[in-house]
């Protein structure tokens, strides 16, 4: 069986009794999709940096990332950038209970992603009466990673994370999950506790080992 077909086979995380084994299976399942996404982003960054894209392509990217057009090269490169695997893995572990949440198992939603138009996803069982959000449903792990990365890269809520990342680039410093976690204060409440919980998942599981790709 090829690694491609292995990675597309969704493990049954519930049935793995050993916590250590479950964690490694979880990381190994998500990593190829994360690395694939980061490679795509790096290719786009290179194309922008080398002036290989037409004005129409640049405008399409600006619209996708909610920038005004025409966007400068600097503006595009600030939002179109990688997310360190350690950060993505830690958030996925935290939000999906290591792949065991109902939304991860049934709807490929590993990041607790909400959507707000009727019928866009699935209504949570314990949703408050006046709430309108649904939990987003994805056809595949790749689709979920795509949306999650796009959300972090363009949402107003994560402007701090993008500024931290840009600063790391300008200082020729590595982009690591521990550093970027500081920009996740708006992901969940209370923000300070959420940041610390993500950092502790990264540290406890030594996830920085996956962050060499910049």
mmCIF file with all atom_site columns, C-alpha atoms in Angstrom:
data_model
loop_
_atom_site.group_PDB
_atom_site.id
_atom_site.type_symbol
_atom_site.label_atom_id
_atom_site.label_alt_id
_atom_site.label_comp_id
_atom_site.label_asym_id
_atom_site.label_entity_id
_atom_site.label_seq_id
_atom_site.pdbx_PDB_ins_code
_atom_site.Cartn_x
_atom_site.Cartn_y
_atom_site.Cartn_z
_atom_site.occupancy
_atom_site.B_iso_or_equiv
_atom_site.pdbx_formal_charge
_atom_site.auth_seq_id
_atom_site.auth_comp_id
_atom_site.auth_asym_id
_atom_site.auth_atom_id
_atom_site.pdbx_PDB_model_num
ATOM 1   C CA . UNK A 1 1   ? 0.000   0.000  0.000   1.00 0.00 ? 1   UNK A CA 1
ATOM 2   C CA . UNK A 1 2   ? 1.435   3.387  -0.951  1.00 0.00 ? 2   UNK A CA 1
ATOM 3   C CA . UNK A 1 3   ? 1.899   6.170  1.579   1.00 0.00 ? 3   UNK A CA 1
ATOM 4   C CA . UNK A 1 4   ? -0.714  8.217  -0.315  1.00 0.00 ? 4   UNK A CA 1
ATOM 5   C CA . UNK A 1 5   ? -3.393  5.597  0.163   1.00 0.00 ? 5   UNK A CA 1
ATOM 6   C CA . UNK A 1 6   ? -2.274  5.003  3.739   1.00 0.00 ? 6   UNK A CA 1
ATOM 7   C CA . UNK A 1 7   ? -2.659  8.683  4.600   1.00 0.00 ? 7   UNK A CA 1
ATOM 8   C CA . UNK A 1 8   ? -6.126  8.800  3.024   1.00 0.00 ? 8   UNK A CA 1
ATOM 9   C CA . UNK A 1 9   ? -7.285  5.883  5.186   1.00 0.00 ? 9   UNK A CA 1
ATOM 10  C CA . UNK A 1 10  ? -8.979  7.369  8.247   1.00 0.00 ? 10  UNK A CA 1
ATOM 11  C CA . UNK A 1 11  ? -7.959  5.558  11.441  1.00 0.00 ? 11  UNK A CA 1
ATOM 12  C CA . UNK A 1 12  ? -10.482 4.692  14.131  1.00 0.00 ? 12  UNK A CA 1
ATOM 13  C CA . UNK A 1 13  ? -8.912  6.718  16.929  1.00 0.00 ? 13  UNK A CA 1
ATOM 14  C CA . UNK A 1 14  ? -11.543 5.535  19.444  1.00 0.00 ? 14  UNK A CA 1
ATOM 15  C CA . UNK A 1 15  ? -10.430 1.928  19.097  1.00 0.00 ? 15  UNK A CA 1
ATOM 16  C CA . UNK A 1 16  ? -6.749  2.630  19.931  1.00 0.00 ? 16  UNK A CA 1
ATOM 17  C CA . UNK A 1 17  ? -6.379  1.970  23.649  1.00 0.00 ? 17  UNK A CA 1
ATOM 18  C CA . UNK A 1 18  ? -2.779  3.115  24.038  1.00 0.00 ? 18  UNK A CA 1
ATOM 19  C CA . UNK A 1 19  ? -2.591  6.912  24.360  1.00 0.00 ? 19  UNK A CA 1
ATOM 20  C CA . UNK A 1 20  ? 0.955   6.928  22.984  1.00 0.00 ? 20  UNK A CA 1
ATOM 21  C CA . UNK A 1 21  ? -0.002  4.902  19.917  1.00 0.00 ? 21  UNK A CA 1
ATOM 22  C CA . UNK A 1 22  ? -3.178  6.950  19.365  1.00 0.00 ? 22  UNK A CA 1
ATOM 23  C CA . UNK A 1 23  ? -1.184  10.186 19.383  1.00 0.00 ? 23  UNK A CA 1
ATOM 24  C CA . UNK A 1 24  ? 1.376   8.926  16.885  1.00 0.00 ? 24  UNK A CA 1
ATOM 25  C CA . UNK A 1 25  ? -1.344  7.567  14.569  1.00 0.00 ? 25  UNK A CA 1
ATOM 26  C CA . UNK A 1 26  ? -3.140  10.928 14.835  1.00 0.00 ? 26  UNK A CA 1
ATOM 27  C CA . UNK A 1 27  ? -0.004  12.924 13.988  1.00 0.00 ? 27  UNK A CA 1
ATOM 28  C CA . UNK A 1 28  ? 0.918   10.576 11.130  1.00 0.00 ? 28  UNK A CA 1
ATOM 29  C CA . UNK A 1 29  ? -2.598  10.852 9.690   1.00 0.00 ? 29  UNK A CA 1
ATOM 30  C CA . UNK A 1 30  ? -2.627  14.668 9.682   1.00 0.00 ? 30  UNK A CA 1
ATOM 31  C CA . UNK A 1 31  ? 1.001   15.441 8.808   1.00 0.00 ? 31  UNK A CA 1
ATOM 32  C CA . UNK A 1 32  ? 0.935   14.632 5.062   1.00 0.00 ? 32  UNK A CA 1
ATOM 33  C CA . UNK A 1 33  ? -2.080  16.925 4.534   1.00 0.00 ? 33  UNK A CA 1
ATOM 34  C CA . UNK A 1 34  ? -0.420  19.737 6.525   1.00 0.00 ? 34  UNK A CA 1
ATOM 35  C CA . UNK A 1 35  ? 2.856   19.400 4.630   1.00 0.00 ? 35  UNK A CA 1
ATOM 36  C CA . UNK A 1 36  ? 1.021   19.283 1.292   1.00 0.00 ? 36  UNK A CA 1
ATOM 37  C CA . UNK A 1 37  ? -0.778  22.536 2.151   1.00 0.00 ? 37  UNK A CA 1
ATOM 38  C CA . UNK A 1 38  ? 2.435   24.244 3.265   1.00 0.00 ? 38  UNK A CA 1
ATOM 39  C CA . UNK A 1 39  ? 4.167   23.151 0.055   1.00 0.00 ? 39  UNK A CA 1
ATOM 40  C CA . UNK A 1 40  ? 1.330   24.679 -1.994  1.00 0.00 ? 40  UNK A CA 1
ATOM 41  C CA . UNK A 1 41  ? 1.674   27.936 -0.064  1.00 0.00 ? 41  UNK A CA 1
ATOM 42  C CA . UNK A 1 42  ? 5.455   28.009 -0.537  1.00 0.00 ? 42  UNK A CA 1
ATOM 43  C CA . UNK A 1 43  ? 4.990   27.575 -4.302  1.00 0.00 ? 43  UNK A CA 1
ATOM 44  C CA . UNK A 1 44  ? 2.582   30.529 -4.411  1.00 0.00 ? 44  UNK A CA 1
ATOM 45  C CA . UNK A 1 45  ? 4.990   32.640 -2.326  1.00 0.00 ? 45  UNK A CA 1
ATOM 46  C CA . UNK A 1 46  ? 7.810   31.897 -4.756  1.00 0.00 ? 46  UNK A CA 1
ATOM 47  C CA . UNK A 1 47  ? 5.593   32.811 -7.718  1.00 0.00 ? 47  UNK A CA 1
ATOM 48  C CA . UNK A 1 48  ? 4.629   36.123 -6.065  1.00 0.00 ? 48  UNK A CA 1
ATOM 49  C CA . UNK A 1 49  ? 8.234   36.913 -5.117  1.00 0.00 ? 49  UNK A CA 1
ATOM 50  C CA . UNK A 1 50  ? 9.501   36.174 -8.650  1.00 0.00 ? 50  UNK A CA 1
ATOM 51  C CA . UNK A 1 51  ? 6.740   38.199 -10.377 1.00 0.00 ? 51  UNK A CA 1
ATOM 52  C CA . UNK A 1 52  ? 5.452   35.081 -12.150 1.00 0.00 ? 52  UNK A CA 1
ATOM 53  C CA . UNK A 1 53  ? 1.726   35.855 -11.702 1.00 0.00 ? 53  UNK A CA 1
ATOM 54  C CA . UNK A 1 54  ? -0.479  38.035 -13.883 1.00 0.00 ? 54  UNK A CA 1
ATOM 55  C CA . UNK A 1 55  ? -2.347  41.013 -12.442 1.00 0.00 ? 55  UNK A CA 1
ATOM 56  C CA . UNK A 1 56  ? -5.571  39.016 -12.716 1.00 0.00 ? 56  UNK A CA 1
ATOM 57  C CA . UNK A 1 57  ? -4.046  36.147 -10.702 1.00 0.00 ? 57  UNK A CA 1
ATOM 58  C CA . UNK A 1 58  ? -2.753  38.583 -8.080  1.00 0.00 ? 58  UNK A CA 1
ATOM 59  C CA . UNK A 1 59  ? -6.192  40.195 -7.821  1.00 0.00 ? 59  UNK A CA 1
ATOM 60  C CA . UNK A 1 60  ? -7.813  36.758 -7.410  1.00 0.00 ? 60  UNK A CA 1
ATOM 61  C CA . UNK A 1 61  ? -5.423  35.987 -4.545  1.00 0.00 ? 61  UNK A CA 1
ATOM 62  C CA . UNK A 1 62  ? -6.079  39.383 -2.943  1.00 0.00 ? 62  UNK A CA 1
ATOM 63  C CA . UNK A 1 63  ? -9.841  38.759 -3.052  1.00 0.00 ? 63  UNK A CA 1
ATOM 64  C CA . UNK A 1 64  ? -9.448  35.243 -1.667  1.00 0.00 ? 64  UNK A CA 1
ATOM 65  C CA . UNK A 1 65  ? -7.453  36.597 1.278   1.00 0.00 ? 65  UNK A CA 1
ATOM 66  C CA . UNK A 1 66  ? -9.752  39.612 1.743   1.00 0.00 ? 66  UNK A CA 1
ATOM 67  C CA . UNK A 1 67  ? -7.207  42.258 0.752   1.00 0.00 ? 67  UNK A CA 1
ATOM 68  C CA . UNK A 1 68  ? -8.119  45.352 -1.224  1.00 0.00 ? 68  UNK A CA 1
ATOM 69  C CA . UNK A 1 69  ? -6.964  45.304 -4.848  1.00 0.00 ? 69  UNK A CA 1
ATOM 70  C CA . UNK A 1 70  ? -4.430  45.870 -6.155  1.00 0.00 ? 70  UNK A CA 1
ATOM 71  C CA . UNK A 1 71  ? -2.516  44.380 -3.228  1.00 0.00 ? 71  UNK A CA 1
ATOM 72  C CA . UNK A 1 72  ? 1.209   44.912 -2.848  1.00 0.00 ? 72  UNK A CA 1
ATOM 73  C CA . UNK A 1 73  ? 3.654   42.035 -2.886  1.00 0.00 ? 73  UNK A CA 1
ATOM 74  C CA . UNK A 1 74  ? 4.312   42.664 0.829   1.00 0.00 ? 74  UNK A CA 1
ATOM 75  C CA . UNK A 1 75  ? 0.607   42.532 1.695   1.00 0.00 ? 75  UNK A CA 1
ATOM 76  C CA . UNK A 1 76  ? 0.159   39.253 -0.175  1.00 0.00 ? 76  UNK A CA 1
ATOM 77  C CA . UNK A 1 77  ? 3.225   37.628 1.372   1.00 0.00 ? 77  UNK A CA 1
ATOM 78  C CA . UNK A 1 78  ? 2.058   38.557 4.870   1.00 0.00 ? 78  UNK A CA 1
ATOM 79  C CA . UNK A 1 79  ? -1.164  36.567 4.523   1.00 0.00 ? 79  UNK A CA 1
ATOM 80  C CA . UNK A 1 80  ? -0.040  33.821 2.134   1.00 0.00 ? 80  UNK A CA 1
ATOM 81  C CA . UNK A 1 81  ? 2.390   31.967 4.366   1.00 0.00 ? 81  UNK A CA 1
ATOM 82  C CA . UNK A 1 82  ? 2.824   28.607 6.052   1.00 0.00 ? 82  UNK A CA 1
ATOM 83  C CA . UNK A 1 83  ? 1.507   27.473 9.405   1.00 0.00 ? 83  UNK A CA 1
ATOM 84  C CA . UNK A 1 84  ? 4.041   25.377 11.328  1.00 0.00 ? 84  UNK A CA 1
ATOM 85  C CA . UNK A 1 85  ? 2.953   21.737 11.566  1.00 0.00 ? 85  UNK A CA 1
ATOM 86  C CA . UNK A 1 86  ? 3.383   21.758 15.356  1.00 0.00 ? 86  UNK A CA 1
ATOM 87  C CA . UNK A 1 87  ? 0.734   24.477 15.675  1.00 0.00 ? 87  UNK A CA 1
ATOM 88  C CA . UNK A 1 88  ? -1.725  22.755 13.342  1.00 0.00 ? 88  UNK A CA 1
ATOM 89  C CA . UNK A 1 89  ? -1.262  19.368 15.021  1.00 0.00 ? 89  UNK A CA 1
ATOM 90  C CA . UNK A 1 90  ? -1.670  20.833 18.512  1.00 0.00 ? 90  UNK A CA 1
ATOM 91  C CA . UNK A 1 91  ? -4.836  22.695 17.576  1.00 0.00 ? 91  UNK A CA 1
ATOM 92  C CA . UNK A 1 92  ? -6.296  19.654 15.862  1.00 0.00 ? 92  UNK A CA 1
ATOM 93  C CA . UNK A 1 93  ? -5.517  17.474 18.883  1.00 0.00 ? 93  UNK A CA 1
ATOM 94  C CA . UNK A 1 94  ? -7.026  20.028 21.235  1.00 0.00 ? 94  UNK A CA 1
ATOM 95  C CA . UNK A 1 95  ? -10.174 20.726 19.200  1.00 0.00 ? 95  UNK A CA 1
ATOM 96  C CA . UNK A 1 96  ? -10.965 17.156 18.131  1.00 0.00 ? 96  UNK A CA 1
ATOM 97  C CA . UNK A 1 97  ? -9.908  15.279 21.290  1.00 0.00 ? 97  UNK A CA 1
ATOM 98  C CA . UNK A 1 98  ? -7.252  13.433 19.280  1.00 0.00 ? 98  UNK A CA 1
ATOM 99  C CA . UNK A 1 99  ? -9.653  12.669 16.446  1.00 0.00 ? 99  UNK A CA 1
ATOM 100 C CA . UNK A 1 100 ? -12.329 11.213 18.723  1.00 0.00 ? 100 UNK A CA 1
ATOM 101 C CA . UNK A 1 101 ? -14.900 14.034 18.627  1.00 0.00 ? 101 UNK A CA 1
ATOM 102 C CA . UNK A 1 102 ? -18.147 13.418 16.775  1.00 0.00 ? 102 UNK A CA 1
ATOM 103 C CA . UNK A 1 103 ? -17.349 16.252 14.381  1.00 0.00 ? 103 UNK A CA 1
ATOM 104 C CA . UNK A 1 104 ? -13.930 14.844 13.502  1.00 0.00 ? 104 UNK A CA 1
ATOM 105 C CA . UNK A 1 105 ? -15.238 11.314 13.030  1.00 0.00 ? 105 UNK A CA 1
ATOM 106 C CA . UNK A 1 106 ? -18.394 12.102 11.068  1.00 0.00 ? 106 UNK A CA 1
ATOM 107 C CA . UNK A 1 107 ? -17.650 15.433 9.380   1.00 0.00 ? 107 UNK A CA 1
ATOM 108 C CA . UNK A 1 108 ? -13.825 15.646 9.023   1.00 0.00 ? 108 UNK A CA 1
ATOM 109 C CA . UNK A 1 109 ? -13.837 18.779 11.206  1.00 0.00 ? 109 UNK A CA 1
ATOM 110 C CA . UNK A 1 110 ? -10.690 18.650 13.330  1.00 0.00 ? 110 UNK A CA 1
ATOM 111 C CA . UNK A 1 111 ? -10.590 22.302 14.380  1.00 0.00 ? 111 UNK A CA 1
ATOM 112 C CA . UNK A 1 112 ? -14.010 23.039 15.846  1.00 0.00 ? 112 UNK A CA 1
ATOM 113 C CA . UNK A 1 113 ? -14.751 25.248 12.821  1.00 0.00 ? 113 UNK A CA 1
ATOM 114 C CA . UNK A 1 114 ? -18.154 26.944 12.845  1.00 0.00 ? 114 UNK A CA 1
ATOM 115 C CA . UNK A 1 115 ? -20.184 28.239 9.904   1.00 0.00 ? 115 UNK A CA 1
ATOM 116 C CA . UNK A 1 116 ? -23.124 30.611 9.995   1.00 0.00 ? 116 UNK A CA 1
ATOM 117 C CA . UNK A 1 117 ? -25.462 30.053 7.044   1.00 0.00 ? 117 UNK A CA 1
ATOM 118 C CA . UNK A 1 118 ? -28.409 27.680 7.562   1.00 0.00 ? 118 UNK A CA 1
ATOM 119 C CA . UNK A 1 119 ? -27.565 24.193 6.311   1.00 0.00 ? 119 UNK A CA 1
ATOM 120 C CA . UNK A 1 120 ? -23.817 24.919 5.979   1.00 0.00 ? 120 UNK A CA 1
ATOM 121 C CA . UNK A 1 121 ? -22.917 22.142 8.377   1.00 0.00 ? 121 UNK A CA 1
ATOM 122 C CA . UNK A 1 122 ? -24.422 20.252 11.284  1.00 0.00 ? 122 UNK A CA 1
ATOM 123 C CA . UNK A 1 123 ? -26.296 21.736 14.243  1.00 0.00 ? 123 UNK A CA 1
ATOM 124 C CA . UNK A 1 124 ? -24.527 20.915 17.544  1.00 0.00 ? 124 UNK A CA 1
ATOM 125 C CA . UNK A 1 125 ? -26.696 18.907 19.940  1.00 0.00 ? 125 UNK A CA 1
ATOM 126 C CA . UNK A 1 126 ? -26.184 21.333 22.831  1.00 0.00 ? 126 UNK A CA 1
ATOM 127 C CA . UNK A 1 127 ? -26.483 24.589 20.884  1.00 0.00 ? 127 UNK A CA 1
ATOM 128 C CA . UNK A 1 128 ? -28.164 27.387 22.858  1.00 0.00 ? 128 UNK A CA 1
ATOM 129 C CA . UNK A 1 129 ? -31.636 28.341 21.640  1.00 0.00 ? 129 UNK A CA 1
ATOM 130 C CA . UNK A 1 130 ? -30.695 31.791 20.319  1.00 0.00 ? 130 UNK A CA 1
ATOM 131 C CA . UNK A 1 131 ? -27.489 30.585 18.613  1.00 0.00 ? 131 UNK A CA 1
ATOM 132 C CA . UNK A 1 132 ? -27.347 30.291 14.822  1.00 0.00 ? 132 UNK A CA 1
ATOM 133 C CA . UNK A 1 133 ? -23.955 28.657 14.254  1.00 0.00 ? 133 UNK A CA 1
ATOM 134 C CA . UNK A 1 134 ? -23.468 25.187 12.854  1.00 0.00 ? 134 UNK A CA 1
ATOM 135 C CA . UNK A 1 135 ? -20.347 23.020 12.939  1.00 0.00 ? 135 UNK A CA 1
ATOM 136 C CA . UNK A 1 136 ? -18.801 22.961 9.467   1.00 0.00 ? 136 UNK A CA 1
ATOM 137 C CA . UNK A 1 137 ? -18.760 19.677 7.568   1.00 0.00 ? 137 UNK A CA 1
ATOM 138 C CA . UNK A 1 138 ? -15.901 18.754 5.200   1.00 0.00 ? 138 UNK A CA 1
ATOM 139 C CA . UNK A 1 139 ? -15.648 16.080 2.514   1.00 0.00 ? 139 UNK A CA 1
ATOM 140 C CA . UNK A 1 140 ? -12.079 15.193 3.470   1.00 0.00 ? 140 UNK A CA 1
ATOM 141 C CA . UNK A 1 141 ? -9.170  15.957 5.769   1.00 0.00 ? 141 UNK A CA 1
ATOM 142 C CA . UNK A 1 142 ? -7.551  17.974 2.946   1.00 0.00 ? 142 UNK A CA 1
ATOM 143 C CA . UNK A 1 143 ? -10.653 20.173 2.633   1.00 0.00 ? 143 UNK A CA 1
ATOM 144 C CA . UNK A 1 144 ? -10.655 20.778 6.380   1.00 0.00 ? 144 UNK A CA 1
ATOM 145 C CA . UNK A 1 145 ? -6.948  21.733 6.432   1.00 0.00 ? 145 UNK A CA 1
ATOM 146 C CA . UNK A 1 146 ? -7.492  24.027 3.415   1.00 0.00 ? 146 UNK A CA 1
ATOM 147 C CA . UNK A 1 147 ? -10.274 25.913 5.145   1.00 0.00 ? 147 UNK A CA 1
ATOM 148 C CA . UNK A 1 148 ? -8.517  26.076 8.531   1.00 0.00 ? 148 UNK A CA 1
ATOM 149 C CA . UNK A 1 149 ? -5.306  27.499 7.020   1.00 0.00 ? 149 UNK A CA 1
ATOM 150 C CA . UNK A 1 150 ? -7.238  30.011 4.913   1.00 0.00 ? 150 UNK A CA 1
ATOM 151 C CA . UNK A 1 151 ? -9.199  31.123 7.980   1.00 0.00 ? 151 UNK A CA 1
ATOM 152 C CA . UNK A 1 152 ? -6.038  31.694 10.062  1.00 0.00 ? 152 UNK A CA 1
ATOM 153 C CA . UNK A 1 153 ? -4.400  33.508 7.140   1.00 0.00 ? 153 UNK A CA 1
ATOM 154 C CA . UNK A 1 154 ? -7.212  35.926 6.349   1.00 0.00 ? 154 UNK A CA 1
ATOM 155 C CA . UNK A 1 155 ? -9.485  36.351 9.375   1.00 0.00 ? 155 UNK A CA 1
ATOM 156 C CA . UNK A 1 156 ? -9.264  39.641 11.269  1.00 0.00 ? 156 UNK A CA 1
ATOM 157 C CA . UNK A 1 157 ? -9.123  37.618 14.511  1.00 0.00 ? 157 UNK A CA 1
ATOM 158 C CA . UNK A 1 158 ? -5.611  36.316 13.714  1.00 0.00 ? 158 UNK A CA 1
ATOM 159 C CA . UNK A 1 159 ? -3.932  39.553 12.620  1.00 0.00 ? 159 UNK A CA 1
ATOM 160 C CA . UNK A 1 160 ? -1.550  39.204 15.602  1.00 0.00 ? 160 UNK A CA 1
ATOM 161 C CA . UNK A 1 161 ? -0.443  35.751 14.484  1.00 0.00 ? 161 UNK A CA 1
ATOM 162 C CA . UNK A 1 162 ? 0.290   37.021 10.968  1.00 0.00 ? 162 UNK A CA 1
ATOM 163 C CA . UNK A 1 163 ? 2.283   39.959 12.336  1.00 0.00 ? 163 UNK A CA 1
ATOM 164 C CA . UNK A 1 164 ? 4.339   37.625 14.548  1.00 0.00 ? 164 UNK A CA 1
ATOM 165 C CA . UNK A 1 165 ? 5.010   35.388 11.540  1.00 0.00 ? 165 UNK A CA 1
ATOM 166 C CA . UNK A 1 166 ? 5.984   38.328 9.327   1.00 0.00 ? 166 UNK A CA 1
ATOM 167 C CA . UNK A 1 167 ? 8.357   39.561 12.021  1.00 0.00 ? 167 UNK A CA 1
ATOM 168 C CA . UNK A 1 168 ? 9.999   36.121 12.194  1.00 0.00 ? 168 UNK A CA 1
ATOM 169 C CA . UNK A 1 169 ? 10.535  36.243 8.423   1.00 0.00 ? 169 UNK A CA 1
ATOM 170 C CA . UNK A 1 170 ? 12.025  39.739 8.566   1.00 0.00 ? 170 UNK A CA 1
ATOM 171 C CA . UNK A 1 171 ? 14.391  38.699 11.377  1.00 0.00 ? 171 UNK A CA 1
ATOM 172 C CA . UNK A 1 172 ? 15.357  35.495 9.488   1.00 0.00 ? 172 UNK A CA 1
ATOM 173 C CA . UNK A 1 173 ? 14.069  33.476 12.436  1.00 0.00 ? 173 UNK A CA 1
ATOM 174 C CA . UNK A 1 174 ? 12.295  30.098 12.192  1.00 0.00 ? 174 UNK A CA 1
ATOM 175 C CA . UNK A 1 175 ? 8.499   30.059 12.164  1.00 0.00 ? 175 UNK A CA 1
ATOM 176 C CA . UNK A 1 176 ? 7.582   27.743 15.024  1.00 0.00 ? 176 UNK A CA 1
ATOM 177 C CA . UNK A 1 177 ? 4.310   26.735 16.612  1.00 0.00 ? 177 UNK A CA 1
ATOM 178 C CA . UNK A 1 178 ? 5.345   27.931 20.065  1.00 0.00 ? 178 UNK A CA 1
ATOM 179 C CA . UNK A 1 179 ? 5.941   31.455 18.753  1.00 0.00 ? 179 UNK A CA 1
ATOM 180 C CA . UNK A 1 180 ? 2.828   31.624 16.553  1.00 0.00 ? 180 UNK A CA 1
ATOM 181 C CA . UNK A 1 181 ? 0.609   30.231 19.321  1.00 0.00 ? 181 UNK A CA 1
ATOM 182 C CA . UNK A 1 182 ? 0.846   33.675 20.935  1.00 0.00 ? 182 UNK A CA 1
ATOM 183 C CA . UNK A 1 183 ? -1.417  34.938 18.135  1.00 0.00 ? 183 UNK A CA 1
ATOM 184 C CA . UNK A 1 184 ? -4.274  32.513 18.857  1.00 0.00 ? 184 UNK A CA 1
ATOM 185 C CA . UNK A 1 185 ? -5.897  34.462 21.682  1.00 0.00 ? 185 UNK A CA 1
ATOM 186 C CA . UNK A 1 186 ? -9.113  34.894 19.707  1.00 0.00 ? 186 UNK A CA 1
ATOM 187 C CA . UNK A 1 187 ? -9.498  31.215 18.772  1.00 0.00 ? 187 UNK A CA 1
ATOM 188 C CA . UNK A 1 188 ? -11.157 30.179 22.023  1.00 0.00 ? 188 UNK A CA 1
ATOM 189 C CA . UNK A 1 189 ? -12.132 31.718 25.367  1.00 0.00 ? 189 UNK A CA 1
ATOM 190 C CA . UNK A 1 190 ? -10.322 32.466 27.606  1.00 0.00 ? 190 UNK A CA 1
ATOM 191 C CA . UNK A 1 191 ? -7.532  33.337 25.180  1.00 0.00 ? 191 UNK A CA 1
ATOM 192 C CA . UNK A 1 192 ? -4.579  33.207 27.589  1.00 0.00 ? 192 UNK A CA 1
ATOM 193 C CA . UNK A 1 193 ? -5.509  29.742 28.793  1.00 0.00 ? 193 UNK A CA 1
ATOM 194 C CA . UNK A 1 194 ? -6.042  28.550 25.216  1.00 0.00 ? 194 UNK A CA 1
ATOM 195 C CA . UNK A 1 195 ? -2.597  29.783 24.161  1.00 0.00 ? 195 UNK A CA 1
ATOM 196 C CA . UNK A 1 196 ? -0.994  27.983 27.103  1.00 0.00 ? 196 UNK A CA 1
ATOM 197 C CA . UNK A 1 197 ? -2.898  24.760 26.360  1.00 0.00 ? 197 UNK A CA 1
ATOM 198 C CA . UNK A 1 198 ? -1.705  24.762 22.728  1.00 0.00 ? 198 UNK A CA 1
ATOM 199 C CA . UNK A 1 199 ? 1.893   25.422 23.790  1.00 0.00 ? 199 UNK A CA 1
ATOM 200 C CA . UNK A 1 200 ? 1.745   22.621 26.331  1.00 0.00 ? 200 UNK A CA 1
ATOM 201 C CA . UNK A 1 201 ? 0.499   20.131 23.692  1.00 0.00 ? 201 UNK A CA 1
ATOM 202 C CA . UNK A 1 202 ? 3.395   21.210 21.447  1.00 0.00 ? 202 UNK A CA 1
ATOM 203 C CA . UNK A 1 203 ? 5.969   20.886 24.220  1.00 0.00 ? 203 UNK A CA 1
ATOM 204 C CA . UNK A 1 204 ? 4.667   17.680 25.806  1.00 0.00 ? 204 UNK A CA 1
ATOM 205 C CA . UNK A 1 205 ? 4.555   15.882 22.439  1.00 0.00 ? 205 UNK A CA 1
ATOM 206 C CA . UNK A 1 206 ? 7.780   17.461 21.121  1.00 0.00 ? 206 UNK A CA 1
ATOM 207 C CA . UNK A 1 207 ? 5.936   18.657 18.025  1.00 0.00 ? 207 UNK A CA 1
ATOM 208 C CA . UNK A 1 208 ? 8.588   21.239 17.196  1.00 0.00 ? 208 UNK A CA 1
ATOM 209 C CA . UNK A 1 209 ? 10.431  18.384 15.497  1.00 0.00 ? 209 UNK A CA 1
ATOM 210 C CA . UNK A 1 210 ? 8.050   18.844 12.559  1.00 0.00 ? 210 UNK A CA 1
ATOM 211 C CA . UNK A 1 211 ? 8.706   22.572 12.107  1.00 0.00 ? 211 UNK A CA 1
ATOM 212 C CA . UNK A 1 212 ? 11.885  22.478 9.970   1.00 0.00 ? 212 UNK A CA 1
ATOM 213 C CA . UNK A 1 213 ? 9.955   23.293 6.778   1.00 0.00 ? 213 UNK A CA 1
ATOM 214 C CA . UNK A 1 214 ? 9.992   27.069 6.342   1.00 0.00 ? 214 UNK A CA 1
#
